[in-house]
mmCIF file of C-alpha atoms in Angstrom:
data_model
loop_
_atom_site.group_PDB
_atom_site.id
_atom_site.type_symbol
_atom_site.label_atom_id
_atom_site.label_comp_id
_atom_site.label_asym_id
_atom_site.label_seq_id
_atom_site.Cartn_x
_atom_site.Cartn_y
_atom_site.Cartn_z
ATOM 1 C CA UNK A 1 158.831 144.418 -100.192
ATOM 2 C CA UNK A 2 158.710 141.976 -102.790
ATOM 3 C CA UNK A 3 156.263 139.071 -102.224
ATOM 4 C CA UNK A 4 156.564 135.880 -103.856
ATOM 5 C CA UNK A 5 153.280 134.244 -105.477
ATOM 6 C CA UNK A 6 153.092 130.342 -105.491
ATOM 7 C CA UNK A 7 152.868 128.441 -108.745
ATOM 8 C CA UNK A 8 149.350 127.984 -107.453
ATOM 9 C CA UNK A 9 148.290 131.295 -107.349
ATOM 10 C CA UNK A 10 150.491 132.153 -110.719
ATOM 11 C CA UNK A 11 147.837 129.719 -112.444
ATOM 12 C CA UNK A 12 144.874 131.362 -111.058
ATOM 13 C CA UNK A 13 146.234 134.804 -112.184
ATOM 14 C CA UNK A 14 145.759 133.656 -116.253
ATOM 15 C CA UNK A 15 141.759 135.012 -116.893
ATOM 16 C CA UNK A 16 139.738 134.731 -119.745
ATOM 17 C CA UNK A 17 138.905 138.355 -119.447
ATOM 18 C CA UNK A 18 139.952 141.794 -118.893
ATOM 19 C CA UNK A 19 138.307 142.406 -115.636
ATOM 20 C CA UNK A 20 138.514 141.384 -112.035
ATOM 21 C CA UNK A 21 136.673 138.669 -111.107
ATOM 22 C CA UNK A 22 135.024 136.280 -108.071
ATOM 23 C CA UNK A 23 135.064 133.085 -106.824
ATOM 24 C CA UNK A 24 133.305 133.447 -103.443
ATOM 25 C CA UNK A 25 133.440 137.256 -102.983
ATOM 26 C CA UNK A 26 136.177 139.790 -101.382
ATOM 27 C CA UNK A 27 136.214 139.277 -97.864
ATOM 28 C CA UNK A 28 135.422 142.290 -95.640
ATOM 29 C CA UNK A 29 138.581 142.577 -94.357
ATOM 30 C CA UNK A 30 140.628 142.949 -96.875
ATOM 31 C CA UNK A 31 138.892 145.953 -97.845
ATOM 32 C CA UNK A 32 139.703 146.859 -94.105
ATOM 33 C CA UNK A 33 143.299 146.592 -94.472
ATOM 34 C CA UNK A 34 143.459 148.807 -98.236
ATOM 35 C CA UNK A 35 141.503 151.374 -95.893
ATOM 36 C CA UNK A 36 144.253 150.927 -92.793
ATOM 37 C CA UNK A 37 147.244 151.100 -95.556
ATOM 38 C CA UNK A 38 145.615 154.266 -97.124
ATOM 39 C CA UNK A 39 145.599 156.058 -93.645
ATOM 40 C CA UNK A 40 148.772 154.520 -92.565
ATOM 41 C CA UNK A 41 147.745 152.159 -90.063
ATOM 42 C CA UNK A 42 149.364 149.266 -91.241
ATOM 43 C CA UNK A 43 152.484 148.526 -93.365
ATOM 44 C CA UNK A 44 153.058 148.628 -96.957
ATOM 45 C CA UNK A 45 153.852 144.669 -96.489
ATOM 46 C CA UNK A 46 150.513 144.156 -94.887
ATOM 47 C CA UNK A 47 148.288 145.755 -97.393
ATOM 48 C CA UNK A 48 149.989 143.396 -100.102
ATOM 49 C CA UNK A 49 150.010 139.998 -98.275
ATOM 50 C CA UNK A 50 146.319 140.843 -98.230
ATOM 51 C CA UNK A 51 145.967 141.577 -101.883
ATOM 52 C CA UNK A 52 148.269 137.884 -101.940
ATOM 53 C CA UNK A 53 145.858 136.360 -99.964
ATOM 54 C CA UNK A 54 142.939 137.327 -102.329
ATOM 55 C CA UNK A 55 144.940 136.241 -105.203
ATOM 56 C CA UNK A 56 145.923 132.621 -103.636
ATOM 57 C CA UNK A 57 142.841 131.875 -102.416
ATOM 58 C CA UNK A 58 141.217 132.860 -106.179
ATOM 59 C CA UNK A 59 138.750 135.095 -104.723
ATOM 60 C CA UNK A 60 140.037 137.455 -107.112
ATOM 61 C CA UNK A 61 141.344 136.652 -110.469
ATOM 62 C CA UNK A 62 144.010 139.093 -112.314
ATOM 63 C CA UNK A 63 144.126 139.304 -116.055
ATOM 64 C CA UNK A 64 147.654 138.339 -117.723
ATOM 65 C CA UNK A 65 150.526 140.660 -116.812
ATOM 66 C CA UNK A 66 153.566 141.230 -118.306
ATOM 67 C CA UNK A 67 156.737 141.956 -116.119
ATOM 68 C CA UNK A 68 158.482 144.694 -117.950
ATOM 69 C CA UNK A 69 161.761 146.376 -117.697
ATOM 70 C CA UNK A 70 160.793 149.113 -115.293
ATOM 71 C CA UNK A 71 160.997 148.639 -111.420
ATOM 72 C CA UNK A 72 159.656 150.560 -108.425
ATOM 73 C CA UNK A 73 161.155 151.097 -104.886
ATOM 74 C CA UNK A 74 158.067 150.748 -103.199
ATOM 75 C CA UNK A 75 154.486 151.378 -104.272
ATOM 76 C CA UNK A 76 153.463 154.376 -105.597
ATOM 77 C CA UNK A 77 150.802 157.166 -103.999
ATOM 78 C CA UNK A 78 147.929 156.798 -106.668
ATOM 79 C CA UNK A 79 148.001 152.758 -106.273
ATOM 80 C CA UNK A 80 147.688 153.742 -102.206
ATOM 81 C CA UNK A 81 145.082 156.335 -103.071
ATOM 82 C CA UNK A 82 143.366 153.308 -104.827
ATOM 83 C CA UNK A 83 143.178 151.723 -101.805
ATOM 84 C CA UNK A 84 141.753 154.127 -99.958
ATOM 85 C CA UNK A 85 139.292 154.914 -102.524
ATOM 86 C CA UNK A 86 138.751 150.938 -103.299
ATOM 87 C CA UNK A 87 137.768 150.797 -99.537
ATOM 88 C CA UNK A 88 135.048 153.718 -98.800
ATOM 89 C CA UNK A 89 133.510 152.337 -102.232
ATOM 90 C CA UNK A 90 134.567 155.234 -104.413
ATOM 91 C CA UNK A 91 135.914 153.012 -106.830
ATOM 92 C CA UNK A 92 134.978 149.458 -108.749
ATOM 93 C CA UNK A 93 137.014 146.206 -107.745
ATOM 94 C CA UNK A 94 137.641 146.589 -111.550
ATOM 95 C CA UNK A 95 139.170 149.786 -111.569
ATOM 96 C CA UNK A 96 141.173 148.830 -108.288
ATOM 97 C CA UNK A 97 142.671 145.703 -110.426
ATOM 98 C CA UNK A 98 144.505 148.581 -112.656
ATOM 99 C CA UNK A 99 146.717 149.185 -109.147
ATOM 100 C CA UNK A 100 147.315 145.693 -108.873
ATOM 101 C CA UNK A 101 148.499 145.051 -112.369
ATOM 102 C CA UNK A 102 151.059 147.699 -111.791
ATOM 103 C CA UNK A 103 152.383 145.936 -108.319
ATOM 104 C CA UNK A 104 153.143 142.627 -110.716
ATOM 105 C CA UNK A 105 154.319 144.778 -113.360
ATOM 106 C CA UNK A 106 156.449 146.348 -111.839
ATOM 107 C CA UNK A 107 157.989 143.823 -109.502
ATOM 108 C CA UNK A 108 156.156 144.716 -106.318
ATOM 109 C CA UNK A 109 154.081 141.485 -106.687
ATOM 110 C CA UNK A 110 156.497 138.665 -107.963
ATOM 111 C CA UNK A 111 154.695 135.990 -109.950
ATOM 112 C CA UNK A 112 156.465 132.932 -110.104
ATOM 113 C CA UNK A 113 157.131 131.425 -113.187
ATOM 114 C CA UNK A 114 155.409 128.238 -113.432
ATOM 115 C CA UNK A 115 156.402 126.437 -117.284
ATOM 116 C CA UNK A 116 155.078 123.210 -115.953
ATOM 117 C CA UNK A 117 151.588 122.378 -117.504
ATOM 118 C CA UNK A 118 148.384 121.527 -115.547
ATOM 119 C CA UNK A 119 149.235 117.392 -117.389
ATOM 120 C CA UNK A 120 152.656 117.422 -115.836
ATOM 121 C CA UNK A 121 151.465 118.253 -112.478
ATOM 122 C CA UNK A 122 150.195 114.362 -111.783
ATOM 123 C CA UNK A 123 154.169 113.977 -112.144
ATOM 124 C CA UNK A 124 154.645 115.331 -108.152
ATOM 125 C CA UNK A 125 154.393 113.169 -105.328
ATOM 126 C CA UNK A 126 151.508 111.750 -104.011
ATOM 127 C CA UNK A 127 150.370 112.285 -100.584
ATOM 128 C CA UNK A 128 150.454 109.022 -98.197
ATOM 129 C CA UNK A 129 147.153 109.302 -97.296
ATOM 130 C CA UNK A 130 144.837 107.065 -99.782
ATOM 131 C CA UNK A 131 141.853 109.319 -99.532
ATOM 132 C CA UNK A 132 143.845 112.685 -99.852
ATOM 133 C CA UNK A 133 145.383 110.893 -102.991
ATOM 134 C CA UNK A 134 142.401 109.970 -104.345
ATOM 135 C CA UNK A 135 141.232 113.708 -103.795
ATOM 136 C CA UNK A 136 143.715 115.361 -105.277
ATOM 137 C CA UNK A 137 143.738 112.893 -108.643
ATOM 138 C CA UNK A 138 140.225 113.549 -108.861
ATOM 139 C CA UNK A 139 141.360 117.789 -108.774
ATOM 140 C CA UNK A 140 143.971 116.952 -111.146
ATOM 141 C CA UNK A 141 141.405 115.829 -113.420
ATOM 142 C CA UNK A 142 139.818 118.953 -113.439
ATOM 143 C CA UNK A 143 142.380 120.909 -115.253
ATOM 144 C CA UNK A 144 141.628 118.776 -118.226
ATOM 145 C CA UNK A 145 138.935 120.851 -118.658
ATOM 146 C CA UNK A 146 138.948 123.816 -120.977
ATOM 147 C CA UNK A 147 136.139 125.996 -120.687
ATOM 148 C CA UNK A 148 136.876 128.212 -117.477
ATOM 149 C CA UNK A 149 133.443 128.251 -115.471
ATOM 150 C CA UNK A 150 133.379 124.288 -116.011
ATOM 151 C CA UNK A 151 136.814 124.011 -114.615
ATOM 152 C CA UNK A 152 136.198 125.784 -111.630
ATOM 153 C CA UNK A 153 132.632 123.658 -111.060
ATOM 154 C CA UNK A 154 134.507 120.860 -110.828
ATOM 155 C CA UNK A 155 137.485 121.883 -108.608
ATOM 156 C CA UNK A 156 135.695 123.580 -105.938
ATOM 157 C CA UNK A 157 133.978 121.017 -104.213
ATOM 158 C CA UNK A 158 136.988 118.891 -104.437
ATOM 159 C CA UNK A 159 139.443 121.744 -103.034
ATOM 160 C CA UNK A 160 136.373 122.106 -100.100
ATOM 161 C CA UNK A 161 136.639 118.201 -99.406
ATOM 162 C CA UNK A 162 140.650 118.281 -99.406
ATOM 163 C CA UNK A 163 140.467 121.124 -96.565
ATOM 164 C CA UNK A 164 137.977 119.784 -94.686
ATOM 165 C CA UNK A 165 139.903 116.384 -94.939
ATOM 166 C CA UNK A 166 143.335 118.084 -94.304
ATOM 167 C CA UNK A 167 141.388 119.648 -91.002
ATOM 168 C CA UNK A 168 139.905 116.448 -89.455
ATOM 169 C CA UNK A 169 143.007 114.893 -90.024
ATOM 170 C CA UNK A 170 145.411 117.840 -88.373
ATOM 171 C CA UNK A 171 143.897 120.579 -87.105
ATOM 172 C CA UNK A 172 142.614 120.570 -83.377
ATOM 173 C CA UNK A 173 138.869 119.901 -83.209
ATOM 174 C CA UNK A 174 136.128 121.887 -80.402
ATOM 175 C CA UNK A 175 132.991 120.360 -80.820
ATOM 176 C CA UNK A 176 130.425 122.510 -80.063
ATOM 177 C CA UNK A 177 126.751 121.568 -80.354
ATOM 178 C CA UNK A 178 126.138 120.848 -84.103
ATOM 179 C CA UNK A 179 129.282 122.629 -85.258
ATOM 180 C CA UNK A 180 132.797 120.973 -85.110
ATOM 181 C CA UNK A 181 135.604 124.142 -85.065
ATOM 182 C CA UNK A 182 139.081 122.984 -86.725
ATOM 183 C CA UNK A 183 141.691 125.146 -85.782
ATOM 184 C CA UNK A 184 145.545 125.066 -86.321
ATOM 185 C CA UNK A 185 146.947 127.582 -83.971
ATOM 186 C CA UNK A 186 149.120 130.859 -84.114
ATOM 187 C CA UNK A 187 151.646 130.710 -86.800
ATOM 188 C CA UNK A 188 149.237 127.962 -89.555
ATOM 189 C CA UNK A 189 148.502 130.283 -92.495
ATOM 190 C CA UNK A 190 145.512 132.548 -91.660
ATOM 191 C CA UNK A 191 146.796 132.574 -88.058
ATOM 192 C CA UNK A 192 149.099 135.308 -87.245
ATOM 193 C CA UNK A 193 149.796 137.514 -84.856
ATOM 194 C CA UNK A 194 151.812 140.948 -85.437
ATOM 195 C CA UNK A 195 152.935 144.677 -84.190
ATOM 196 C CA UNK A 196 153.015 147.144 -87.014
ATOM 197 C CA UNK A 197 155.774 149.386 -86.873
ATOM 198 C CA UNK A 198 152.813 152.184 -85.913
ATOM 199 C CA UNK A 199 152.509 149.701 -81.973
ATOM 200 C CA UNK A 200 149.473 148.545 -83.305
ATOM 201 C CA UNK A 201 148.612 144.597 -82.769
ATOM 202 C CA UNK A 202 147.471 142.654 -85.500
ATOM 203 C CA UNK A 203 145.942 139.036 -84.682
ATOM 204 C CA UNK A 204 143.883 137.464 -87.612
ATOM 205 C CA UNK A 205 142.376 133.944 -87.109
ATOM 206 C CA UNK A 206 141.219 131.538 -89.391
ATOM 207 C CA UNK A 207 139.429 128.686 -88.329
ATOM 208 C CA UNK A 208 137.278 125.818 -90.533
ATOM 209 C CA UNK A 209 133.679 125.480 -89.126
ATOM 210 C CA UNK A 210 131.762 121.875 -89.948
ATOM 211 C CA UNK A 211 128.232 121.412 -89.619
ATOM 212 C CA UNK A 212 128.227 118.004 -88.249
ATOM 213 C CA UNK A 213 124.154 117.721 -87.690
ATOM 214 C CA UNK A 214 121.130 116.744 -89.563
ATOM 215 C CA UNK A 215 119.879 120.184 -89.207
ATOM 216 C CA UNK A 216 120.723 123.631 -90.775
ATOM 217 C CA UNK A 217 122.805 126.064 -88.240
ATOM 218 C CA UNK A 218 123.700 129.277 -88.731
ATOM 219 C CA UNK A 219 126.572 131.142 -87.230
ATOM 220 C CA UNK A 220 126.384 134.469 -86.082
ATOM 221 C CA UNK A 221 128.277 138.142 -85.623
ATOM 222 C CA UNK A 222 126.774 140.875 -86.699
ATOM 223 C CA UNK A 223 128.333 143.534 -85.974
ATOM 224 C CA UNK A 224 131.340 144.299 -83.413
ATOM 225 C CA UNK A 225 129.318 144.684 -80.482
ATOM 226 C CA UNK A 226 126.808 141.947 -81.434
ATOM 227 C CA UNK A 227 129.435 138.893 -82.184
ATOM 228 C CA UNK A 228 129.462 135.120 -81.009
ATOM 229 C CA UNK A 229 133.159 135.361 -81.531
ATOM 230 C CA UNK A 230 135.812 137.840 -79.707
ATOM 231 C CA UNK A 231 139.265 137.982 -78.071
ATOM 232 C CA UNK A 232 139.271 137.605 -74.259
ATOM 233 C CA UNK A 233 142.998 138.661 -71.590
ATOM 234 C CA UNK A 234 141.244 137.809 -68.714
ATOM 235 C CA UNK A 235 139.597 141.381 -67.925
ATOM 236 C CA UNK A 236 138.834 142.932 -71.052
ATOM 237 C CA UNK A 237 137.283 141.827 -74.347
ATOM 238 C CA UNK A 238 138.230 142.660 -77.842
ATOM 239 C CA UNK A 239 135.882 142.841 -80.628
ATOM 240 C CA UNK A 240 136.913 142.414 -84.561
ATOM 241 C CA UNK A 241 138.275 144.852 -87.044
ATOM 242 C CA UNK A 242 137.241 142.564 -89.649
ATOM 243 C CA UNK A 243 135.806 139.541 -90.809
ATOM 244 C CA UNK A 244 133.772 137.767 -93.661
ATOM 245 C CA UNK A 245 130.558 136.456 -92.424
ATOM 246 C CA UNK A 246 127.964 137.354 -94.924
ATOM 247 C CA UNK A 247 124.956 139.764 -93.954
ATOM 248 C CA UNK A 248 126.261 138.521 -90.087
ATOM 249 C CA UNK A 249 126.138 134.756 -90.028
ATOM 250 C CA UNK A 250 127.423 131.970 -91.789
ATOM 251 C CA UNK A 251 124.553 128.794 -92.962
ATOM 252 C CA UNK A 252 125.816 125.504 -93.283
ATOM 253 C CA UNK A 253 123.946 123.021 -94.327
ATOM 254 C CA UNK A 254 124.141 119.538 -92.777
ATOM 255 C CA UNK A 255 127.446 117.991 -93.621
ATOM 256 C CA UNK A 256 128.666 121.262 -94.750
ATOM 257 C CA UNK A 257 132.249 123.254 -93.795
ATOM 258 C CA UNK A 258 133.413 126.510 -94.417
ATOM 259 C CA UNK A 259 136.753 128.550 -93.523
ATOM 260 C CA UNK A 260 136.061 131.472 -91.529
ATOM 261 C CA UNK A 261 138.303 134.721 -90.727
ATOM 262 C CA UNK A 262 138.299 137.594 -88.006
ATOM 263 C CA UNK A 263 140.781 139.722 -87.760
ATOM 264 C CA UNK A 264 141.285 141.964 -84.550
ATOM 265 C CA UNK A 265 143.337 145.257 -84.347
ATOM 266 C CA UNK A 266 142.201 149.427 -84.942
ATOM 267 C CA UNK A 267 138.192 150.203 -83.729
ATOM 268 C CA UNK A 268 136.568 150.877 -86.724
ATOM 269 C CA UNK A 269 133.304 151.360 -84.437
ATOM 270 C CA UNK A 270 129.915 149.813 -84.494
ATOM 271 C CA UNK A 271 130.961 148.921 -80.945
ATOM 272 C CA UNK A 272 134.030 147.798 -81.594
ATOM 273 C CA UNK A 273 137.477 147.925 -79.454
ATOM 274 C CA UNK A 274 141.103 148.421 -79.895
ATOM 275 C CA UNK A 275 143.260 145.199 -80.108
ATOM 276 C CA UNK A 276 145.803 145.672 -77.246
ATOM 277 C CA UNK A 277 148.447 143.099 -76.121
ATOM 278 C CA UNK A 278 149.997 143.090 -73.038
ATOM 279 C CA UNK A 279 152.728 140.160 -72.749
ATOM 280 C CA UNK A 280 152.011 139.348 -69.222
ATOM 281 C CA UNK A 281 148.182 138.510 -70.011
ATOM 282 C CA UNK A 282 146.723 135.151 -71.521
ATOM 283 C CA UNK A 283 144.664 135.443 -74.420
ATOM 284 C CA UNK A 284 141.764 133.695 -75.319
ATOM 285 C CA UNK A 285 139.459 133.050 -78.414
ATOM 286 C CA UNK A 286 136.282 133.169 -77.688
ATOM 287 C CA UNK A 287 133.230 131.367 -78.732
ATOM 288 C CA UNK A 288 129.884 131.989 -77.549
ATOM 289 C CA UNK A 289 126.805 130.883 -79.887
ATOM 290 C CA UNK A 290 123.482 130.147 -78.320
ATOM 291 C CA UNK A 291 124.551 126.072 -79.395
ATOM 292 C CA UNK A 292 127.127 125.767 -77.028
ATOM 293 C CA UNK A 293 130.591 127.871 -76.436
ATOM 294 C CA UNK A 294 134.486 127.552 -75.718
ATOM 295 C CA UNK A 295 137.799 129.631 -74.828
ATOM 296 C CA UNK A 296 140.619 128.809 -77.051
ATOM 297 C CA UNK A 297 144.014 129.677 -75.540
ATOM 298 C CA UNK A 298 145.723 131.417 -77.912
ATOM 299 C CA UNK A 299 149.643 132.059 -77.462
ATOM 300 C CA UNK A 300 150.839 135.113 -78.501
ATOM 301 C CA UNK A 301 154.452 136.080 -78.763
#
């Protein structure tokens, strides 16, 4: 399955080096789903709308790659193998890249072409909004600069002010002690909920979380069975397959935000459970931190 890559994420895959690289780390998750794609728990399309995620989001940055003449039907065993072995730890996130550069060389991956320059992107519409505007001309200015690490110094905290903006003004808001929760629902990007052609439910969530306090707060789920955060039907909870709090809780600072995701589906232990999804139950999202807690209603189709 061929998956388009925005112009977006088609900048972010031009590197200054050979080698994989970070902007905030690879969440635990998507190491999660190369393991479930190795073993055949998920779909081919899964495992590579992760690896798009990654690439989107720049928490991973791919060298060059030229599309050349030769084309695959699907992906081949040793790039699967990769992702098995990429998963248990067996192999670097460098050597894993290899696999990935193969997926957009061979078509797999589709990178859009993109001949517009960083300059001409000031010609597209402004939003409506003066603040957003004035947000994204700041980010705009940003690709003025050349050296690489300075570039992406200056975008980041202006990309973290656009999404929180973009979230107080249209996401749905749970205030909960001193964090505020901004969610968009089933369906927003981050948000989706799935059967795999194995019968196995897939529901990742994505939610921002906003320190709105004077003091630090810390956010916490350590492990499956030790989690602030689960899936509730009414009788039975379900604990993640995944997520990408760091060493089991997320800081913020005061005034700070940060996007959060927990995806629920196979037990991969610690305490964990099944995802299972019944279409005559109500499902909730669950918060419970010792600050305060909620049940999100989450509609599932």
């Amino acid at each position: 399955m061929k998956i388009a890559i925005t112009a977006i994420a088609a900048i972010l895959l031009v590197a200054s080096t050979a080698s994989l690289t970070y902007a905030e780390g690879v969440p635990a998750w998507v190491k999660n789903n190369a393991g479930w794609w190795a073993d055949g728990t998920i779909a081919e399309s899964e495992f590579i709308s992760a690896i798009e995620f990654l690439i989107k989001d720049g928490i991973i940055v791919v060298p060059p790659t030229t599309v050349s003449s030769e084309s695959a039907e699907g992906v081949p065993a040793w790039v699967k193998n990769s992702a098995g072995w990429w998963a248990d730890g067996t192999i670097s996130d460098g050597e894993f890249v290899n696999g990935i550069q193969h997926l957009i060389k061979t078509g797999l991956i589709s990178v859009s072409s993109n001949t517009e320059t960083p300059q001409m992107a000031s010609e597209k519409p402004k939003s409506d909004d003066s603040k957003l505007a004035a947000l994204e001309s700041e980010l705009e200015k940003c690709s003025e600069i050349k050296v690489g690490y300075k570039r992406i110094d200056c975008q980041k905290p202006l990309k973290k002010a656009i999404t929180l903006y973009e979230h107080q003004t249209n996401a749905e808001k749970f205030e909960i002690g001193p964090i505020t929760y901004y969610w968009y629902g089933i369906g927003s990007e981050g948000n989706e909920f799935e059967i795999t052609p194995t019968g196995q439910p897939i529901l990742s969530i994505r939610m921002l979380a906003e320190n709105t306090s004077s003091e630090i707060t810390a956010m916490h789920c350590t492990s499956p069975s030790i989690c602030s955060y689960d899936v509730w039907d009414g009788t039975k909870a379900f604990k993640y397959s995944g997520m990408d709090f760091t060493s089991g809780e997320i800081v913020l600072n005061p005034g700070d935000s940060r996007e959060f995701n927990i995806l629920f589906g196979p037990n991969i232990g610690y305490g964990g459970t099944e995802f299972e999804y019944d279409p005559s139950k109500t499902y909730y999202f669950r918060i419970n931190e010792n600050f305060g807690s909620v049940d999100i209603p989450l509609e599932l189709k």
